[in-house]
Short mmCIF file of N, CA, C and O and ligand atoms in Angstrom, two decimals:
data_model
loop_
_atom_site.label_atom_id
_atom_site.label_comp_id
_atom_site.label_asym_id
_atom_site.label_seq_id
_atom_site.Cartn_x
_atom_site.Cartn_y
_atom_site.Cartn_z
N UNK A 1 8.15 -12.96 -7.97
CA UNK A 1 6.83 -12.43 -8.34
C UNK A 1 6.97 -10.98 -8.79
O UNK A 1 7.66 -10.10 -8.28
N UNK A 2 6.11 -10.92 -9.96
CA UNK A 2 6.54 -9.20 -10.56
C UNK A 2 5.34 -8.43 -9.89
O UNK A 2 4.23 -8.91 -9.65
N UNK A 3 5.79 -7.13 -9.62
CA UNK A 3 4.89 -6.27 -9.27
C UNK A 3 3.65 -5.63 -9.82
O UNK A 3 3.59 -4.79 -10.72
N UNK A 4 2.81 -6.10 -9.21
CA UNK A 4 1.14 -5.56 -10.25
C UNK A 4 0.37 -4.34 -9.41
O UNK A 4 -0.64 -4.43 -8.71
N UNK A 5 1.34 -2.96 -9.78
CA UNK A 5 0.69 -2.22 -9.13
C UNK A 5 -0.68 -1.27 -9.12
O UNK A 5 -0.80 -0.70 -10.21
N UNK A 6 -1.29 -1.08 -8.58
CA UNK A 6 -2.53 -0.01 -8.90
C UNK A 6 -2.83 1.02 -8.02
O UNK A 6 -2.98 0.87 -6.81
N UNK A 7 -2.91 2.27 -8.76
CA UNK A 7 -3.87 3.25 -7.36
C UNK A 7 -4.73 3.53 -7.05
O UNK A 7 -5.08 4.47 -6.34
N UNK A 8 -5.45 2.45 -7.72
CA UNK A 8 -6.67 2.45 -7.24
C UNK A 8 -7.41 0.61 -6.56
O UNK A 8 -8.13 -0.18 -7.18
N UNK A 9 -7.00 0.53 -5.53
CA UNK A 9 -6.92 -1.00 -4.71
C UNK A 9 -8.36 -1.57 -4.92
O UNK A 9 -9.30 -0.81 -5.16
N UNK A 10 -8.52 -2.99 -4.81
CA UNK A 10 -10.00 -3.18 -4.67
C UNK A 10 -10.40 -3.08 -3.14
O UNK A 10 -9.66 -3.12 -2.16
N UNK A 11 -11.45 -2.98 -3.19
CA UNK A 11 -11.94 -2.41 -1.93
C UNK A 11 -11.69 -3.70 -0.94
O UNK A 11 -11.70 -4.90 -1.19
N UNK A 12 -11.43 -2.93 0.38
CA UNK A 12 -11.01 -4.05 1.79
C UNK A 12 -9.53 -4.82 1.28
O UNK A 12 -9.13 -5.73 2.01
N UNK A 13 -8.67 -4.47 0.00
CA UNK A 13 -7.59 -4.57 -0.33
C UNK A 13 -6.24 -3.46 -0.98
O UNK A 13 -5.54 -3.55 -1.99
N UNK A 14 -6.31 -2.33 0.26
CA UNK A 14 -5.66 -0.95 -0.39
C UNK A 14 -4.94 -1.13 0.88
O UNK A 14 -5.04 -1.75 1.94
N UNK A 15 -3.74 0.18 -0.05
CA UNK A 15 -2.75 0.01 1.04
C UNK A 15 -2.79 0.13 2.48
O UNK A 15 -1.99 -0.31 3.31
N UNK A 16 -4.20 1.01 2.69
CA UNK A 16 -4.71 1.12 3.70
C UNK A 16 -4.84 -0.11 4.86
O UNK A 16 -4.66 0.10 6.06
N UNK A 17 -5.12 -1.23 4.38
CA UNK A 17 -5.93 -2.43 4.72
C UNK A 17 -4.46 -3.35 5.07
O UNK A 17 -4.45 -4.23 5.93
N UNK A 18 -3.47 -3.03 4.40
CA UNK A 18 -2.50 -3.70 4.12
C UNK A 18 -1.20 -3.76 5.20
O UNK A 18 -0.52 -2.75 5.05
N UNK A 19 -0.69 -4.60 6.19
CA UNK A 19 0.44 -4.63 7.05
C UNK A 19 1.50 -4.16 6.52
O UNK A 19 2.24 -3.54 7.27
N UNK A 20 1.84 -4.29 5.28
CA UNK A 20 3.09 -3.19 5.25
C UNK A 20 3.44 -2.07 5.35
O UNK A 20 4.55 -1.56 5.39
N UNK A 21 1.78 -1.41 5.39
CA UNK A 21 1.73 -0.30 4.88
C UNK A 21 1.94 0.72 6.17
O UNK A 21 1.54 0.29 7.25
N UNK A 22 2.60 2.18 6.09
CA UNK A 22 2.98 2.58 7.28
C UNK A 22 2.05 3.73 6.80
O UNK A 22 1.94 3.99 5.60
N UNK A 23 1.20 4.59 8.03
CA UNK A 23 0.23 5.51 7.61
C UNK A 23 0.87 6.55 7.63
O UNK A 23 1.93 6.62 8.25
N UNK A 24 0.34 7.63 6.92
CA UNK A 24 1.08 9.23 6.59
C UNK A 24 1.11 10.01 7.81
O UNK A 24 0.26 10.39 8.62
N UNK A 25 2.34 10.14 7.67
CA UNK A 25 2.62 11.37 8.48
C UNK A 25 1.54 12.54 8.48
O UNK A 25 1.21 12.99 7.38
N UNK A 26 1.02 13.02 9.50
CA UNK A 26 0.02 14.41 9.83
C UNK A 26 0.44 15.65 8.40
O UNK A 26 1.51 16.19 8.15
N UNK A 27 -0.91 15.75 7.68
CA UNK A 27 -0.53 16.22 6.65
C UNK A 27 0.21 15.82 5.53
O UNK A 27 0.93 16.68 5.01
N UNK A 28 0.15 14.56 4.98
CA UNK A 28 1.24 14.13 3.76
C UNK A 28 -0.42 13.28 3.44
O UNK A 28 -1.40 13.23 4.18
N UNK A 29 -0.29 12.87 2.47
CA UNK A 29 -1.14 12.31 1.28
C UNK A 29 -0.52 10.87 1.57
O UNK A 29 -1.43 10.07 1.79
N UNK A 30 0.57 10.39 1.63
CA UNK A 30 1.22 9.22 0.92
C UNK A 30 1.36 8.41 2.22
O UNK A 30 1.58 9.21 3.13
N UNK A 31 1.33 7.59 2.52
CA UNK A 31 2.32 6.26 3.64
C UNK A 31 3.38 5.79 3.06
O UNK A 31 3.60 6.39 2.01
N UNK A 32 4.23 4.88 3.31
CA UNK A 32 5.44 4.46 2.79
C UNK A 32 5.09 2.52 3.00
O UNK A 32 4.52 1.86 3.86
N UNK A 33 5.62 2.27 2.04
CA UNK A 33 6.03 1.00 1.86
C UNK A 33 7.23 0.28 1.55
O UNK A 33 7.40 0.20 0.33
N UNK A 34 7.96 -0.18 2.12
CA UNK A 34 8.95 -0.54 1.11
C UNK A 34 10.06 0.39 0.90
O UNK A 34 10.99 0.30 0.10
N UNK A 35 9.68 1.66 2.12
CA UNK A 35 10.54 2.88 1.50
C UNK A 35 10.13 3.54 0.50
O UNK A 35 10.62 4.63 0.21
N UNK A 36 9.18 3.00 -0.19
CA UNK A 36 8.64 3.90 -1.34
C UNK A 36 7.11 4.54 -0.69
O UNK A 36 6.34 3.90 0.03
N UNK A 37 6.90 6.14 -1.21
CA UNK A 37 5.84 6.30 -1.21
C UNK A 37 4.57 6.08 -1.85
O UNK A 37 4.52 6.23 -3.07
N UNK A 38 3.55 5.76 -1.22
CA UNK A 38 2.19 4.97 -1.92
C UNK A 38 1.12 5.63 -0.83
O UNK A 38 1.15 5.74 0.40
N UNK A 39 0.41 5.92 -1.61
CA UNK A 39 -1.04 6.31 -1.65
C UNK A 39 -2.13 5.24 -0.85
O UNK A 39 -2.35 4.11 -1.27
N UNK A 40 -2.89 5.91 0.60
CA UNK A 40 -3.33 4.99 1.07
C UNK A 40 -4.77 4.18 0.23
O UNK A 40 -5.70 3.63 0.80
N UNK A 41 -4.58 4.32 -1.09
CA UNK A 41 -5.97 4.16 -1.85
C UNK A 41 -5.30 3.33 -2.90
O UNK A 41 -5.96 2.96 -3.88
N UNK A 42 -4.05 3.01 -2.79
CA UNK A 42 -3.37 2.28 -4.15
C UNK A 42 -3.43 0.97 -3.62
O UNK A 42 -3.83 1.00 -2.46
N UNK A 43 -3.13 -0.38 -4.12
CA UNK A 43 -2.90 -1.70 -4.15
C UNK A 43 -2.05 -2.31 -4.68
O UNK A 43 -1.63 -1.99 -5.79
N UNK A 44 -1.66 -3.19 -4.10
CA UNK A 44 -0.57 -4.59 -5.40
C UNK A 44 -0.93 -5.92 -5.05
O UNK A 44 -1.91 -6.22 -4.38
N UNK A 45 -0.05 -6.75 -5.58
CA UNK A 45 -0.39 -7.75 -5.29
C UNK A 45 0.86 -8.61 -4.34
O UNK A 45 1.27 -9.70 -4.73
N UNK A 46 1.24 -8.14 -3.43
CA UNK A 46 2.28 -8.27 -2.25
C UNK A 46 1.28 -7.98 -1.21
O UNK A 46 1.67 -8.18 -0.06
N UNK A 47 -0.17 -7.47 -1.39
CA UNK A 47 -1.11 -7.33 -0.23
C UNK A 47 -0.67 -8.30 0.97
O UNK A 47 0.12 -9.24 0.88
N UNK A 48 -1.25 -7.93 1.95
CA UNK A 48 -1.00 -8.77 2.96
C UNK A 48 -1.91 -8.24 4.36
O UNK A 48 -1.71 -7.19 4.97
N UNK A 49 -2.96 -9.26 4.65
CA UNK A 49 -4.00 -8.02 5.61
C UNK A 49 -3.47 -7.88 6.71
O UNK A 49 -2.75 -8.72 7.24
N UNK A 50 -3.73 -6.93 7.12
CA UNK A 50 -3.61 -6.49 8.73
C UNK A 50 -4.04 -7.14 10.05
O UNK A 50 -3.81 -6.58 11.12
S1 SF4 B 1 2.49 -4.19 -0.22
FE1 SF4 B 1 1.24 -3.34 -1.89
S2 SF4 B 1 -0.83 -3.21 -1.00
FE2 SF4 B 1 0.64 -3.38 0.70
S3 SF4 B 1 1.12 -1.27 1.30
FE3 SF4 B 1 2.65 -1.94 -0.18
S4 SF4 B 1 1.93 -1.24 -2.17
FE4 SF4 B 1 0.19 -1.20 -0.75
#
């Protein structure tokens, strides 16, 4: 499956919402996914709820 990314998630589907997603460190903008940094307001379609 190819990656369909966005930073801007649909709502109740952002990285926020999402089990992979690891929340930011105190003071950082970003969480990590995957090892990569992502924005708790971005989405893909690897979603997966919490
Ligand atoms: S899998 Fe997608 S929706 Fe979930 S945290 Fe990672 S980038 Fe965000």
């Amino acid at each position: 499956m190819d990656l369909k990314f966005t930073l801007s998630g649909p709502r109740g589907k952002t990285c926020a919402d999402c089990s992979h997603f690891q929340a930011p460190k105190p003071g950082l903008l970003n969480g990590m996914c995957f090892n990569h940094e992502v924005p708790a307001t971005a989405g893909c379609n690897f979603f997966r709820k919490k």
